[in-house]
């Protein structure tokens, strides 16, 4: 068989495989057994794994991710450090991991040294640490299973506050493939959307499904007691704690009976959210409304779940990039003061220019430019934060969307793109730290010399 | 039009912000390619700086994307 013909056969096999797996399976077979295909649930805020571990503080899945990456980095540091210490310095040939780390370190150090000169020692450790943290965080998130293994919780976990209306269009959920010995959903979740309004159409935009999904959620939580989302539990606990604090402030005694009553009230409030405004108008008393809500809840399909992954790429949570950016912007001020003393702040509040107004009236412009510097410092914070967060979060969404469109082969190049983007974003964050630092440590006197030189030419 | 429909529309409109960065990256690569053509020896340094410039330009598109994602998923 000639090479082109064999190539044609392989090509036809790939096309056939893709057609079966990506067209027939999701669009013909799955709907025929009562399930539809939908985009998975994408949540912008990090999902809560354990609520209220400190008062008002929830433990999210990006935090587990950060802890994992920290552990990994410490491990790398120990291994590489030992390799360097154990060998004689003049005959040491780094290999494997050590070589890779040395490659990265040398590349970054040379860049830093070109920009910073003798200030490199102060800036480089922080820039390099940030680089390694972001790099490992961005790459480890691409490991299969990292963002897809987790707790199953009843759908609509992220809009579970009793005082907010659900905004998401017909909340999507996963239907579980089977039940375990205890009658709880088990096995691999399949990515289906329930047919919320019963018209036989499984789509993303079942607006009417909002209230029904809330009913699903409540029914689900009743049926599977463990299915309650940690965030929902935390919100309930906080609401109860607030009530308790208010009662105790008034000098009332708080006991188990009162707590049970408060929880009951909270649940009733949640139940009433199931009814639409028209349905609520049909009933007068609270009891009748609750009764109607209960009926609706019991008619709903409880087997809809969403996933709270144990790990989630740490830079897909806005808090980490903003934390790193705050560190960088604050440290840049510190390095500026270290290099120039208190005179560094004349960059923002240009008092010398104001003092020399009688000689150089145009110094007023310098003063105003100094004020604009403050804004530019703040805009650095914003741009550092959103560049990193946006690129990585969008990359995750891109992967999800592409795997949804065509589940085989197509995501592979996207994975390589994500590897590239993850590395580039880490590098950009580190190199920007170095550039900002190099701007801060340069003495402003140089500029004045330049101005005098320019004056001389006139 | 439903609220959710408006959301999709808003996300689409937000992505108009990718217009400028698209032109910008085009100009950047244009300049870099011309520079490499004139001075092939400096290709390495030019490429590094080009990628840096592209990343900064791309950041604007990413802001638009973040707005679109917030409109869609929050």
Coordinates of C-alpha atoms in Angstrom, one line a residue:
Chain A
X1 CA 0.0 0.0 0.0
X2 CA 1.4 3.4 -0.9
X3 CA 2.0 6.0 1.7
X4 CA -0.7 8.5 0.5
X5 CA -3.3 5.7 0.5
X6 CA -2.4 4.6 4.0
X7 CA -2.5 8.2 5.1
X8 CA -6.0 8.5 3.6
X9 CA -7.1 5.5 5.5
X10 CA -5.7 6.9 8.8
X11 CA -7.4 10.2 8.0
X12 CA -10.7 8.6 7.3
X13 CA -10.4 6.6 10.6
X14 CA -9.8 9.8 12.5
X15 CA -12.7 11.6 10.9
X16 CA -15.0 8.6 11.6
X17 CA -13.9 8.4 15.2
X18 CA -14.5 12.2 15.7
X19 CA -17.9 11.9 14.0
X20 CA -19.0 9.1 16.3
X21 CA -17.6 10.5 19.5
X22 CA -18.3 14.2 18.9
X23 CA -21.5 14.2 16.8
X24 CA -23.5 10.9 17.1
X25 CA -22.8 10.3 20.8
X26 CA -23.7 13.8 22.2
X27 CA -26.3 14.9 19.8
X28 CA -28.1 11.7 18.8
X29 CA -27.5 8.9 21.3
X30 CA -27.4 10.8 24.6
X31 CA -30.7 12.8 24.0
X32 CA -32.3 9.5 23.1
X33 CA -31.7 8.2 26.6
X34 CA -33.0 11.3 28.2
X35 CA -30.0 13.4 28.6
X36 CA -28.7 16.4 26.9
X37 CA -25.3 18.0 26.5
X38 CA -24.4 21.3 27.9
X39 CA -21.4 23.4 28.8
X40 CA -20.1 22.5 32.2
X41 CA -20.7 24.9 35.1
X42 CA -18.1 27.6 34.9
X43 CA -17.7 29.7 38.1
X44 CA -15.8 32.9 38.2
X45 CA -15.2 33.0 42.0
X46 CA -13.4 30.0 43.5
X47 CA -15.6 27.3 44.8
X48 CA -15.8 26.8 48.5
X49 CA -14.5 23.5 49.9
X50 CA -15.0 24.1 53.6
X51 CA -17.1 26.9 54.9
X52 CA -16.3 29.1 58.0
X53 CA -13.0 27.5 58.9
X54 CA -12.4 30.9 60.6
X55 CA -15.3 33.2 61.3
X56 CA -16.4 34.5 57.9
X57 CA -13.5 32.9 56.1
X58 CA -14.1 30.1 53.6
X59 CA -11.5 27.6 52.4
X60 CA -11.6 27.5 48.6
X61 CA -10.2 25.1 46.1
X62 CA -7.7 27.6 44.8
X63 CA -6.2 27.6 48.3
X64 CA -5.6 23.8 48.3
X65 CA -4.0 24.4 44.9
X66 CA -1.7 27.1 46.3
X67 CA -0.7 24.8 49.2
X68 CA 0.1 22.0 46.8
X69 CA 2.2 24.3 44.6
X70 CA 4.0 25.7 47.7
X71 CA 4.8 22.2 48.8
X72 CA 6.0 21.3 45.3
X73 CA 8.2 24.4 45.1
X74 CA 9.7 23.7 48.5
X75 CA 10.4 20.1 47.4
X76 CA 12.1 21.4 44.3
X77 CA 14.2 23.9 46.3
X78 CA 15.3 21.1 48.7
X79 CA 16.2 18.7 45.9
X80 CA 18.0 21.3 43.8
X81 CA 19.7 22.8 46.8
X82 CA 21.0 19.4 47.9
X83 CA 22.4 18.7 44.4
X84 CA 24.4 21.9 44.6
X85 CA 25.6 21.4 48.1
X86 CA 26.7 17.8 47.6
X87 CA 28.9 18.4 44.6
X88 CA 32.2 20.2 44.4
X89 CA 31.6 23.6 42.9
X90 CA 34.2 23.6 40.1
X91 CA 33.3 20.2 38.7
X92 CA 29.6 20.2 39.1
X93 CA 27.5 19.4 36.0
X94 CA 23.8 20.0 36.7
X95 CA 21.5 17.4 35.2
X96 CA 17.7 16.9 34.9
X97 CA 15.6 19.1 37.2
X98 CA 18.7 20.9 38.5
X99 CA 19.7 21.8 35.0
X100 CA 16.2 23.0 34.2
X101 CA 16.0 25.2 37.3
X102 CA 19.5 26.6 36.6
X103 CA 18.5 27.3 33.0
X104 CA 15.4 29.3 34.2
X105 CA 17.4 31.0 36.9
X106 CA 20.2 32.0 34.7
X107 CA 18.0 33.3 31.9
X108 CA 16.0 35.4 34.4
X109 CA 19.1 36.6 36.3
X110 CA 20.8 37.8 33.1
X111 CA 17.7 39.8 32.2
X112 CA 17.5 41.2 35.7
X113 CA 21.2 42.1 35.8
X114 CA 20.9 44.0 32.5
X115 CA 18.2 46.2 33.9
X116 CA 19.2 46.5 37.5
X117 CA 22.9 46.2 37.8
X118 CA 24.1 46.2 41.4
X119 CA 20.5 46.3 42.7
X120 CA 19.8 42.8 41.3
X121 CA 20.5 41.0 44.6
X122 CA 17.6 42.9 46.3
X123 CA 15.0 42.4 43.5
X124 CA 15.9 39.1 41.9
X125 CA 14.8 36.7 44.7
X126 CA 11.2 38.1 44.8
X127 CA 10.9 38.3 41.0
X128 CA 12.2 34.7 40.6
X129 CA 10.0 33.4 43.4
X130 CA 6.9 35.0 41.8
X131 CA 8.0 33.5 38.4
X132 CA 8.4 30.0 39.8
X133 CA 5.1 30.2 41.7
X134 CA 3.1 31.4 38.7
X135 CA 4.8 29.0 36.4
X136 CA 4.2 25.9 38.5
X137 CA 0.7 27.1 39.3
X138 CA -0.2 27.6 35.6
X139 CA 1.4 24.3 34.4
X140 CA 0.1 22.1 37.2
X141 CA -3.4 23.2 36.4
X142 CA -3.1 21.4 33.0
X143 CA -2.6 18.0 34.6
X144 CA -5.7 15.9 33.8
X145 CA -8.1 15.6 36.7
X146 CA -6.7 18.6 38.4
X147 CA -9.8 20.7 37.9
X148 CA -12.3 17.9 37.3
X149 CA -12.2 15.7 40.4
X150 CA -14.1 16.9 43.4
X151 CA -17.1 17.0 45.6
X152 CA -20.5 16.5 44.1
X153 CA -23.0 19.0 45.4
X154 CA -26.5 19.7 44.5
X155 CA -26.8 22.1 41.5
X156 CA -26.9 25.9 41.9
X157 CA -24.4 26.0 44.8
X158 CA -23.1 29.4 43.9
X159 CA -26.3 31.3 43.9
X160 CA -27.6 29.9 47.2
X161 CA -27.9 33.0 49.3
X162 CA -31.5 33.5 50.4
X163 CA -31.3 37.2 49.8
X164 CA -30.1 37.2 46.2
X165 CA -32.1 36.2 43.2
X166 CA -30.4 33.6 41.0
X167 CA -29.0 35.4 38.0
X168 CA -27.5 32.5 36.1
X169 CA -29.7 31.3 33.2
X170 CA -31.1 27.8 33.8
X171 CA -28.4 26.5 36.1
X172 CA -26.7 23.6 34.5
X173 CA -25.9 20.4 36.4
X174 CA -24.4 17.0 35.9
X175 CA -26.5 13.9 36.0
X176 CA -24.8 11.1 37.8
X177 CA -24.3 7.8 36.0
X178 CA -25.3 5.5 38.8
X179 CA -25.9 5.0 42.5
X180 CA -23.5 3.4 45.0
X181 CA -24.4 0.9 47.7
X182 CA -25.8 3.6 50.0
X183 CA -28.1 4.9 47.2
X184 CA -26.0 7.9 46.7
X185 CA -24.9 9.2 43.3
X186 CA -21.6 7.7 42.3
X187 CA -19.2 7.0 39.5
X188 CA -18.2 9.4 36.8
X189 CA -20.5 12.3 36.3
X190 CA -21.7 12.8 32.8
X191 CA -22.1 16.2 31.5
X192 CA -25.8 16.7 31.0
X193 CA -28.2 19.4 31.5
X194 CA -31.6 18.5 32.8
X195 CA -34.6 19.4 30.8
X196 CA -35.8 22.0 33.2
X197 CA -39.1 23.1 31.7
X198 CA -40.1 19.7 30.3
X199 CA -40.4 20.7 26.6
X200 CA -37.9 18.1 25.6
X201 CA -35.3 20.6 24.6
X202 CA -32.0 20.5 26.3
X203 CA -30.3 23.8 25.8
X204 CA -28.3 26.4 27.6
X205 CA -30.9 29.0 27.7
X206 CA -33.8 27.6 29.6
X207 CA -34.7 30.8 31.3
X208 CA -37.9 29.4 32.7
X209 CA -35.8 26.8 34.5
X210 CA -34.4 29.1 37.1
X211 CA -37.0 28.5 39.8
X212 CA -37.3 24.9 38.9
X213 CA -33.6 24.4 39.4
X214 CA -33.9 26.0 42.9
X215 CA -36.5 23.4 43.5
X216 CA -34.2 20.7 42.2
X217 CA -31.5 21.9 44.6
X218 CA -33.7 21.9 47.6
X219 CA -35.1 18.5 46.7
X220 CA -31.6 17.2 46.1
X221 CA -30.5 18.5 49.5
X222 CA -33.4 16.8 51.1
X223 CA -32.8 13.5 49.4
X224 CA -29.0 13.4 49.7
X225 CA -28.1 15.0 53.0
X226 CA -24.4 15.3 52.1
X227 CA -25.2 17.0 48.8
X228 CA -25.3 20.5 50.4
X229 CA -22.7 22.8 49.0
X230 CA -20.1 23.9 51.6
X231 CA -20.8 27.5 50.5
X232 CA -24.6 27.1 51.1
X233 CA -23.9 25.6 54.5
X234 CA -21.5 28.4 55.4
X235 CA -24.0 31.0 54.4
X236 CA -26.7 29.4 56.5
X237 CA -24.3 29.2 59.5
X238 CA -23.4 32.8 59.1
X239 CA -27.0 33.9 58.9
X240 CA -27.8 32.0 62.1
X241 CA -24.7 33.3 63.8
X242 CA -25.8 36.9 62.9
X243 CA -29.2 36.3 64.4
X244 CA -27.7 34.8 67.5
X245 CA -25.4 37.8 67.9
X246 CA -28.3 40.2 67.5
X247 CA -30.3 38.3 70.0
X248 CA -27.5 38.2 72.6
X249 CA -26.8 41.9 72.1
X250 CA -30.4 42.5 73.1
X251 CA -29.7 40.4 76.3
X252 CA -31.9 37.4 75.2
X253 CA -30.9 33.9 76.0
X254 CA -30.0 31.8 72.9
X255 CA -30.9 28.1 73.2
X256 CA -31.3 25.1 70.9
X257 CA -35.0 25.8 70.5
X258 CA -34.3 29.3 69.2
X259 CA -31.6 28.0 66.9
X260 CA -33.9 25.4 65.4
X261 CA -36.5 28.1 64.9
X262 CA -34.1 30.4 63.1
X263 CA -32.9 27.6 60.9
X264 CA -36.5 26.7 60.0
X265 CA -37.2 30.3 59.1
X266 CA -34.1 30.3 56.9
X267 CA -35.2 27.2 55.1
X268 CA -38.7 28.6 54.6
X269 CA -37.2 31.7 53.1
X270 CA -35.2 29.5 50.7
X271 CA -38.3 27.4 49.8
X272 CA -40.3 30.5 48.9
X273 CA -37.7 31.4 46.4
X274 CA -39.0 28.5 44.3
X275 CA -42.2 30.3 43.5
X276 CA -42.6 32.8 40.8
X277 CA -44.2 36.2 41.5
X278 CA -47.5 35.1 39.9
X279 CA -47.6 31.9 41.9
X280 CA -47.0 33.8 45.1
X281 CA -49.9 36.2 44.2
X282 CA -52.3 33.3 44.2
X283 CA -51.9 32.6 47.9
X284 CA -52.5 34.9 50.8
X285 CA -51.0 33.3 53.9
X286 CA -47.5 32.2 54.4
X287 CA -48.6 28.6 55.1
X288 CA -50.3 28.2 51.8
X289 CA -47.3 29.6 50.0
X290 CA -45.0 27.2 51.8
X291 CA -47.3 24.3 50.9
X292 CA -47.3 25.3 47.2
X293 CA -43.5 25.6 47.3
X294 CA -43.2 22.2 48.9
X295 CA -45.3 20.6 46.2
X296 CA -43.2 22.2 43.6
X297 CA -40.0 21.0 45.3
X298 CA -41.2 17.5 45.5
X299 CA -42.2 17.4 41.9
X300 CA -38.7 18.5 40.9
X301 CA -35.9 16.2 39.7
X302 CA -33.4 15.9 42.6
X303 CA -30.5 14.2 40.7
X304 CA -28.8 17.2 39.4
X305 CA -25.3 17.9 40.7
X306 CA -22.5 20.2 40.1
X307 CA -18.9 19.7 40.9
X308 CA -16.7 21.5 43.4
X309 CA -13.2 20.5 42.3
X310 CA -10.6 19.8 45.0
X311 CA -8.0 21.8 43.1
X312 CA -8.4 24.6 40.7
X313 CA -5.7 26.6 39.0
X314 CA -4.7 29.1 41.6
X315 CA -4.3 32.1 39.3
X316 CA -7.9 31.6 38.1
X317 CA -8.9 33.2 41.4
X318 CA -8.6 36.9 41.3
X319 CA -7.3 37.0 44.9
X320 CA -3.9 35.4 44.1
X321 CA -2.9 37.8 41.2
X322 CA -4.1 40.8 43.2
X323 CA -2.1 39.6 46.2
X324 CA 1.1 39.2 44.1
X325 CA 0.5 42.5 42.4
X326 CA 0.2 44.2 45.8
X327 CA 3.4 42.7 47.0
X328 CA 5.2 43.8 43.8
X329 CA 3.8 47.4 43.9
X330 CA 4.6 47.8 47.6
X331 CA 8.1 46.2 47.3
X332 CA 8.9 48.6 44.4
X333 CA 8.3 51.5 46.8
X334 CA 10.6 49.8 49.3
X335 CA 13.3 49.3 46.7
X336 CA 12.9 52.9 45.6
X337 CA 13.4 54.2 49.1
X338 CA 16.4 51.8 49.7
X339 CA 18.1 53.2 46.6
X340 CA 17.3 56.9 46.9
X341 CA 16.2 57.4 50.5
X342 CA 13.2 59.6 51.2
X343 CA 13.9 61.6 48.0
X344 CA 12.2 58.7 46.2
X345 CA 8.8 60.2 47.1
X346 CA 9.6 63.4 45.2
X347 CA 8.8 61.3 42.2
X348 CA 5.1 61.5 43.3
X349 CA 5.1 64.8 45.1
X350 CA 7.6 66.8 43.2
X351 CA 8.5 69.4 45.9
X352 CA 11.9 70.4 44.4
X353 CA 10.1 71.5 41.2
X354 CA 7.6 73.4 43.2
X355 CA 10.4 75.1 45.1
X356 CA 12.2 76.2 42.0
X357 CA 9.0 77.7 40.4
X358 CA 10.5 81.3 40.4
X359 CA 13.4 80.1 38.3
X360 CA 11.6 77.5 36.2
X361 CA 7.9 78.2 36.0
X362 CA 7.4 75.1 33.8
X363 CA 8.3 73.1 36.9
X364 CA 4.5 73.2 37.7
X365 CA 4.1 70.7 34.8
X366 CA 6.7 68.4 36.5
X367 CA 4.7 68.6 39.7
X368 CA 1.4 67.6 38.0
X369 CA 3.2 64.8 36.2
X370 CA 4.3 63.6 39.6
X371 CA 0.7 63.4 40.7
X372 CA -0.1 61.4 37.6
X373 CA 2.7 59.0 38.7
X374 CA 0.5 58.0 41.6
X375 CA -2.3 57.0 39.2
X376 CA 0.2 55.1 37.0
X377 CA 1.3 53.2 40.1
X378 CA -2.2 52.1 40.8
X379 CA -2.8 51.2 37.2
X380 CA 0.2 48.9 37.4
X381 CA -1.7 47.1 40.2
X382 CA -4.8 46.7 38.0
X383 CA -2.9 45.7 34.8
X384 CA -0.7 43.1 36.6
X385 CA -3.7 41.6 38.3
X386 CA -6.0 41.3 35.3
X387 CA -3.4 40.3 32.8
X388 CA -2.5 37.2 34.8
X389 CA -6.1 36.4 35.9
X390 CA -7.7 37.0 32.5
X391 CA -5.2 35.1 30.5
X392 CA -5.3 32.0 32.7
X393 CA -9.0 32.0 33.4
X394 CA -9.8 32.6 29.8
X395 CA -7.4 29.7 28.9
X396 CA -9.3 27.4 31.2
X397 CA -12.7 28.4 29.7
X398 CA -11.1 28.0 26.2
X399 CA -10.1 24.4 27.0
X400 CA -13.5 23.6 28.4
X401 CA -15.3 25.1 25.4
X402 CA -13.0 23.3 22.9
X403 CA -13.4 20.0 24.7
X404 CA -17.1 20.6 24.5
X405 CA -17.1 21.3 20.8
X406 CA -14.9 18.4 19.7
X407 CA -13.7 16.3 22.6
X408 CA -10.9 14.5 20.8
X409 CA -7.7 15.8 19.2
X410 CA -8.8 19.4 19.0
X411 CA -7.9 20.2 22.7
X412 CA -4.4 19.0 22.1
X413 CA -3.0 22.1 20.4
X414 CA -4.9 24.2 22.9
X415 CA -3.0 22.4 25.7
X416 CA 0.2 23.4 24.0
X417 CA -1.1 27.0 23.7
X418 CA -1.9 26.9 27.4
X419 CA 1.6 25.7 28.3
X420 CA 3.0 28.6 26.3
X421 CA 0.6 31.2 27.8
X422 CA 1.3 29.9 31.3
X423 CA 5.0 30.3 30.9
X424 CA 4.7 33.7 29.1
X425 CA 2.4 35.1 31.8
X426 CA 4.8 34.0 34.6
X427 CA 7.7 35.5 32.7
X428 CA 5.9 38.8 32.0
X429 CA 4.9 39.1 35.7
X430 CA 8.5 38.6 36.7
X431 CA 10.0 40.8 34.1
X432 CA 7.5 43.6 34.9
X433 CA 8.5 43.4 38.5
X434 CA 12.1 43.8 37.4
X435 CA 11.3 46.7 35.1
X436 CA 9.2 48.5 37.7
X437 CA 12.0 48.0 40.2
X438 CA 14.6 49.3 37.7
X439 CA 12.5 52.5 37.2
X440 CA 12.2 53.0 40.9
X441 CA 15.9 52.6 41.7
X442 CA 17.1 55.1 39.0
X443 CA 17.9 58.4 40.6
X444 CA 15.9 61.4 39.3
X445 CA 19.0 63.5 39.3
X446 CA 20.0 61.9 35.9
X447 CA 16.9 63.5 34.3
X448 CA 17.9 66.9 35.6
X449 CA 21.3 66.5 34.1
X450 CA 19.6 65.7 30.8
X451 CA 17.5 68.8 31.1
X452 CA 20.5 71.0 31.7
X453 CA 22.2 69.5 28.7
X454 CA 19.2 70.2 26.6
X455 CA 19.1 73.8 28.0
X456 CA 22.7 74.2 27.0
X457 CA 21.9 73.5 23.4
X458 CA 19.3 76.3 23.1
Chain B
X1 CA -35.3 40.1 24.7
X2 CA -34.7 38.3 28.0
X3 CA -32.1 39.3 30.6
X4 CA -29.9 36.3 29.7
X5 CA -30.1 37.2 26.0
X6 CA -28.9 40.7 26.9
X7 CA -26.0 39.0 28.8
X8 CA -24.8 37.2 25.8
X9 CA -25.2 40.4 23.7
X10 CA -23.1 42.3 26.3
X11 CA -20.4 39.7 26.3
X12 CA -20.3 39.9 22.5
X13 CA -20.1 43.7 22.6
X14 CA -17.4 43.6 25.2
X15 CA -15.3 41.6 22.9
X16 CA -15.2 44.5 20.4
X17 CA -12.3 45.5 22.6
X18 CA -10.3 42.9 20.8
X19 CA -10.4 45.1 17.7
X20 CA -7.6 47.4 18.7
X21 CA -5.2 44.8 20.1
X22 CA -5.7 42.8 16.9
X23 CA -4.5 45.7 14.8
X24 CA -1.8 46.4 17.3
X25 CA -0.4 42.9 17.2
X26 CA -0.5 43.0 13.5
X27 CA 1.6 46.2 13.4
X28 CA 4.0 44.8 16.0
X29 CA 4.7 41.6 14.1
X30 CA 4.9 43.6 10.9
X31 CA 7.6 45.7 12.4
X32 CA 9.4 42.8 13.9
X33 CA 9.4 40.8 10.6
X34 CA 10.8 43.8 8.7
X35 CA 13.5 44.2 11.4
X36 CA 14.4 40.5 11.1
X37 CA 14.5 40.8 7.3
X38 CA 16.9 43.7 7.6
X39 CA 19.1 42.2 10.3
X40 CA 18.6 38.4 10.5
X41 CA 21.4 38.2 13.1
X42 CA 19.3 40.1 15.6
X43 CA 16.3 37.7 15.1
X44 CA 16.6 36.3 18.7
X45 CA 16.5 39.6 20.5
X46 CA 13.8 41.0 18.2
X47 CA 11.7 37.9 18.7
X48 CA 11.9 38.2 22.5
X49 CA 10.9 41.8 22.4
X50 CA 8.2 41.1 19.9
X51 CA 6.6 38.5 22.2
X52 CA 6.9 40.9 25.1
X53 CA 5.1 43.6 23.1
X54 CA 2.5 41.2 21.9
X55 CA 1.8 40.1 25.5
X56 CA 1.3 43.8 26.6
X57 CA -0.9 44.5 23.6
X58 CA -2.8 41.3 24.2
X59 CA -3.5 42.3 27.8
X60 CA -6.0 44.9 26.5
X61 CA -7.8 42.2 24.7
X62 CA -7.7 40.1 27.9
X63 CA -9.4 43.0 29.8
X64 CA -12.2 42.9 27.2
X65 CA -12.3 39.1 27.6
X66 CA -12.5 39.4 31.4
X67 CA -15.4 41.9 31.1
X68 CA -17.1 39.4 28.7
X69 CA -16.6 36.5 31.0
X70 CA -17.9 38.5 34.0
X71 CA -21.0 39.4 32.0
X72 CA -21.4 35.7 31.1
X73 CA -20.6 33.9 34.3
X74 CA -21.2 36.2 37.3

